[in-house]
Amino acid sequence: SETDTPTLGKRNIPTHELYAEPRATQKILDDASINIESWLSGKISEYFARKEATAFVSGTGVSQPRGILSYSAGTTWGTIQQIASGTSSVVYADKLLEMFYSLKDAYTPNATWLMNRLIALQVRQLKDSTGQYLWVPGLSAGNPDTLLSRPVAWAADMPVAASNSLSIALGDFKKAYQIVDRIGIRTLRDPFTAKPFVKFYTTKRVGGDVINFEAIKLMKLGA
């Protein structure tokens, strides 16, 4: 007989536009010892990347991608489970263990911890009952630091320790979060409308949203 299994559906992830319009005079474009146009392009790319990173973590979904921290707490579809740390300023080793084992087996092998550097400083000092540090530094190039055997990534956009802050995330982010890029970065070179300046109208369309809510866990610093 027909089995009662999950059904396929369509997930709509809208894209939102980032733009910048720097300008430079034709004279400096002609006379500079470096390629000004290429330099501007690099700076814009860096700026766009920072804005995207912020949105993927804390974006509201309004005129920007929706971030992993924007969902309410829960264990049903459309919510992300939050593990309470027990205090608004301290991370305990037992709570990290609870968070780790709350993640299903299917997502553990590819899971990564995500936290701010200031939170990482606190976590690095945690020890088990035998006095061994939970945090194991990567000892060679290309090997990341690990926490409870899973790699750690630093994200400046994750919150620092504060009351009710969601300061630590753990998940298989490849399965949990989908980024949608449209075309890439496009630049329209306009030498006509602001002479003697040349304008570089630069745009990028990007979207992002959680598509698998059980593949992420968050720690809430609070009782």
Short mmCIF file of C-alpha atoms in Angstrom, two decimals:
data_model
loop_
_atom_site.label_atom_id
_atom_site.label_comp_id
_atom_site.label_asym_id
_atom_site.label_seq_id
_atom_site.Cartn_x
_atom_site.Cartn_y
_atom_site.Cartn_z
CA SER A 1 0.00 0.00 0.00
CA GLU A 2 1.01 3.60 -0.40
CA THR A 3 3.24 4.75 2.43
CA ASP A 4 2.70 7.86 4.51
CA THR A 5 5.98 9.64 3.74
CA PRO A 6 6.94 13.32 3.44
CA THR A 7 5.90 14.91 0.16
CA LEU A 8 7.84 17.16 -2.18
CA GLY A 9 7.11 20.85 -2.18
CA LYS A 10 8.42 24.10 -3.60
CA ARG A 11 10.50 26.46 -1.46
CA ASN A 12 10.46 30.04 -2.69
CA ILE A 13 13.66 32.00 -1.88
CA PRO A 14 13.44 35.54 -3.30
CA THR A 15 16.56 37.39 -4.35
CA HIS A 16 17.35 40.93 -3.20
CA GLU A 17 19.56 43.48 -4.87
CA LEU A 18 22.75 44.96 -3.48
CA TYR A 19 24.12 47.97 -5.33
CA ALA A 20 26.95 50.47 -5.24
CA GLU A 21 27.83 53.35 -7.55
CA PRO A 22 31.36 54.68 -6.99
CA ARG A 23 32.80 57.19 -9.44
CA ALA A 24 36.23 58.23 -10.61
CA THR A 25 37.42 60.90 -13.02
CA GLN A 26 38.52 59.83 -16.46
CA LYS A 27 41.84 61.57 -15.76
CA ILE A 28 42.69 59.30 -12.82
CA LEU A 29 41.53 56.26 -14.75
CA ASP A 30 43.97 57.24 -17.52
CA ASP A 31 46.93 58.31 -15.37
CA ALA A 32 46.91 56.11 -12.24
CA SER A 33 49.73 53.62 -11.84
CA ILE A 34 47.21 50.92 -10.88
CA ASN A 35 44.04 49.69 -12.54
CA ILE A 36 41.49 51.86 -10.71
CA GLU A 37 38.51 50.07 -12.20
CA SER A 38 39.80 46.69 -11.01
CA TRP A 39 40.62 48.11 -7.58
CA LEU A 40 37.09 49.53 -7.20
CA SER A 41 35.64 46.20 -8.27
CA GLY A 42 37.60 44.40 -5.56
CA LYS A 43 36.49 46.85 -2.87
CA ILE A 44 32.85 46.53 -3.89
CA SER A 45 33.09 42.73 -3.86
CA GLU A 46 34.46 42.84 -0.30
CA TYR A 47 31.66 45.16 0.80
CA PHE A 48 28.99 42.98 -0.79
CA ALA A 49 30.46 39.88 0.88
CA ARG A 50 30.30 41.52 4.32
CA LYS A 51 26.69 42.58 3.80
CA GLU A 52 25.75 39.08 2.64
CA ALA A 53 27.48 37.43 5.61
CA THR A 54 25.52 39.65 8.00
CA ALA A 55 22.23 38.84 6.28
CA PHE A 56 22.84 35.08 6.27
CA VAL A 57 23.23 35.24 10.06
CA SER A 58 20.71 37.85 11.19
CA GLY A 59 18.82 39.07 8.11
CA THR A 60 15.10 39.70 8.49
CA GLY A 61 14.02 38.52 5.04
CA VAL A 62 12.72 42.01 4.22
CA SER A 63 14.79 43.44 1.35
CA GLN A 64 17.57 41.04 2.37
CA PRO A 65 18.15 37.29 2.82
CA ARG A 66 16.68 35.72 5.94
CA GLY A 67 19.26 34.68 8.51
CA ILE A 68 19.48 31.64 10.76
CA LEU A 69 18.91 33.74 13.90
CA SER A 70 15.60 35.22 12.73
CA TYR A 71 13.44 32.17 13.46
CA SER A 72 11.53 31.52 16.67
CA ALA A 73 12.48 28.69 19.01
CA GLY A 74 10.93 25.27 18.58
CA THR A 75 11.31 21.77 17.20
CA THR A 76 8.69 21.90 14.43
CA TRP A 77 9.13 22.92 10.81
CA GLY A 78 9.72 26.67 10.56
CA THR A 79 11.41 26.91 13.97
CA ILE A 80 14.95 26.19 15.19
CA GLN A 81 15.65 24.46 18.48
CA GLN A 82 17.40 26.62 21.07
CA ILE A 83 19.42 25.19 23.95
CA ALA A 84 19.39 27.47 27.02
CA SER A 85 22.83 28.02 28.51
CA GLY A 86 21.52 28.68 32.01
CA THR A 87 23.08 32.13 32.23
CA SER A 88 23.28 35.29 30.17
CA SER A 89 27.06 35.57 30.14
CA VAL A 90 28.70 32.16 30.56
CA VAL A 91 28.83 29.08 28.34
CA TYR A 92 29.03 25.78 30.19
CA ALA A 93 30.64 22.59 28.89
CA ASP A 94 27.58 20.51 29.80
CA LYS A 95 25.37 22.74 27.66
CA LEU A 96 27.69 22.38 24.68
CA LEU A 97 27.41 18.60 25.10
CA GLU A 98 23.62 18.89 25.28
CA MET A 99 23.62 20.99 22.12
CA PHE A 100 25.90 18.55 20.30
CA TYR A 101 23.79 15.51 21.12
CA SER A 102 20.53 17.27 20.27
CA LEU A 103 21.65 17.27 16.62
CA LYS A 104 20.46 14.19 14.75
CA ASP A 105 22.98 11.59 13.64
CA ALA A 106 22.39 12.38 9.96
CA TYR A 107 23.78 15.90 10.40
CA THR A 108 26.57 15.32 12.92
CA PRO A 109 29.32 14.10 10.51
CA ASN A 110 29.27 17.38 8.54
CA ALA A 111 28.34 19.72 11.39
CA THR A 112 30.30 22.90 12.12
CA TRP A 113 30.25 25.21 15.14
CA LEU A 114 29.70 28.89 14.37
CA MET A 115 30.49 31.65 16.88
CA ASN A 116 31.97 35.08 17.42
CA ARG A 117 35.68 35.29 18.31
CA LEU A 118 34.85 36.64 21.78
CA ILE A 119 32.60 33.66 22.49
CA ALA A 120 35.31 31.37 21.10
CA LEU A 121 37.76 32.83 23.63
CA GLN A 122 35.42 31.77 26.43
CA VAL A 123 34.75 28.33 24.97
CA ARG A 124 38.46 27.64 24.49
CA GLN A 125 38.93 27.75 28.27
CA LEU A 126 36.39 25.01 29.02
CA LYS A 127 37.70 21.69 30.36
CA ASP A 128 36.22 18.27 31.02
CA SER A 129 36.26 16.45 34.37
CA THR A 130 39.85 15.25 33.76
CA GLY A 131 41.16 18.74 33.07
CA GLN A 132 41.40 18.29 29.30
CA TYR A 133 40.37 21.19 27.10
CA LEU A 134 37.26 20.58 24.98
CA TRP A 135 38.71 22.81 22.26
CA VAL A 136 41.42 21.13 20.18
CA PRO A 137 43.47 23.58 18.07
CA GLY A 138 44.38 22.64 14.51
CA LEU A 139 48.10 21.96 14.55
CA SER A 140 48.81 22.23 10.83
CA ALA A 141 47.78 24.44 7.93
CA GLY A 142 44.38 23.57 6.53
CA ASN A 143 43.21 21.75 9.67
CA PRO A 144 40.57 23.73 11.58
CA ASP A 145 40.20 23.96 15.33
CA THR A 146 37.68 21.44 16.64
CA LEU A 147 35.19 21.36 19.50
CA LEU A 148 33.78 17.96 20.48
CA SER A 149 35.38 16.60 17.29
CA ARG A 150 33.59 19.06 14.98
CA PRO A 151 35.30 22.04 13.24
CA VAL A 152 34.80 25.59 14.48
CA ALA A 153 34.21 28.60 12.21
CA TRP A 154 34.36 32.20 13.39
CA ALA A 155 31.72 34.68 12.29
CA ALA A 156 31.93 38.32 13.30
CA ASP A 157 28.18 38.66 12.79
CA MET A 158 27.29 36.11 15.48
CA PRO A 159 26.27 37.91 18.71
CA VAL A 160 28.63 38.42 21.62
CA ALA A 161 27.56 37.27 25.09
CA ALA A 162 24.44 39.11 26.25
CA SER A 163 21.11 38.33 27.82
CA ASN A 164 19.07 36.11 25.47
CA SER A 165 21.67 36.30 22.70
CA LEU A 166 21.91 33.40 20.24
CA SER A 167 25.68 33.32 20.35
CA ILE A 168 26.54 29.77 19.20
CA ALA A 169 25.22 27.76 16.28
CA LEU A 170 25.88 24.14 15.37
CA GLY A 171 24.69 22.54 12.19
CA ASP A 172 25.22 20.96 8.83
CA PHE A 173 24.87 24.26 7.03
CA LYS A 174 25.08 22.80 3.54
CA LYS A 175 21.88 20.90 4.20
CA ALA A 176 20.29 23.56 6.39
CA TYR A 177 20.78 26.79 4.45
CA GLN A 178 20.34 27.61 0.78
CA ILE A 179 22.02 30.61 -0.86
CA VAL A 180 20.65 31.78 -4.20
CA ASP A 181 22.94 33.87 -6.41
CA ARG A 182 21.59 35.44 -9.57
CA ILE A 183 24.15 36.08 -12.34
CA GLY A 184 26.88 37.32 -10.00
CA ILE A 185 28.22 40.86 -9.81
CA ARG A 186 27.37 43.07 -12.79
CA THR A 187 28.87 46.50 -13.51
CA LEU A 188 27.44 49.16 -15.81
CA ARG A 189 30.14 51.68 -16.82
CA ASP A 190 28.62 55.10 -17.32
CA PRO A 191 30.97 57.84 -18.65
CA PHE A 192 28.18 60.16 -19.83
CA THR A 193 25.80 61.29 -17.08
CA ALA A 194 28.27 62.86 -14.59
CA LYS A 195 31.18 64.16 -16.69
CA PRO A 196 34.09 64.39 -15.91
CA PHE A 197 33.33 61.40 -13.69
CA VAL A 198 32.86 57.83 -14.81
CA LYS A 199 30.25 56.00 -12.70
CA PHE A 200 30.43 52.28 -12.03
CA TYR A 201 26.90 51.14 -11.24
CA THR A 202 27.44 47.72 -9.64
CA THR A 203 24.68 45.29 -8.65
CA LYS A 204 24.31 41.81 -7.26
CA ARG A 205 21.16 39.82 -6.56
CA VAL A 206 21.28 37.28 -3.76
CA GLY A 207 18.83 35.43 -1.54
CA GLY A 208 19.11 32.97 1.30
CA ASP A 209 16.91 31.04 3.70
CA VAL A 210 16.82 27.98 5.93
CA ILE A 211 15.50 24.92 4.10
CA ASN A 212 16.13 22.23 6.75
CA PHE A 213 15.33 23.43 10.24
CA GLU A 214 16.36 20.28 12.10
CA ALA A 215 19.92 20.53 10.74
CA ILE A 216 20.70 23.60 12.92
CA LYS A 217 20.80 24.08 16.69
CA LEU A 218 21.31 27.40 18.51
CA MET A 219 22.48 28.19 22.02
CA LYS A 220 20.62 30.93 23.84
CA LEU A 221 22.58 32.61 26.59
CA GLY A 222 19.95 32.77 29.27
CA ALA A 223 18.17 30.65 31.84
#
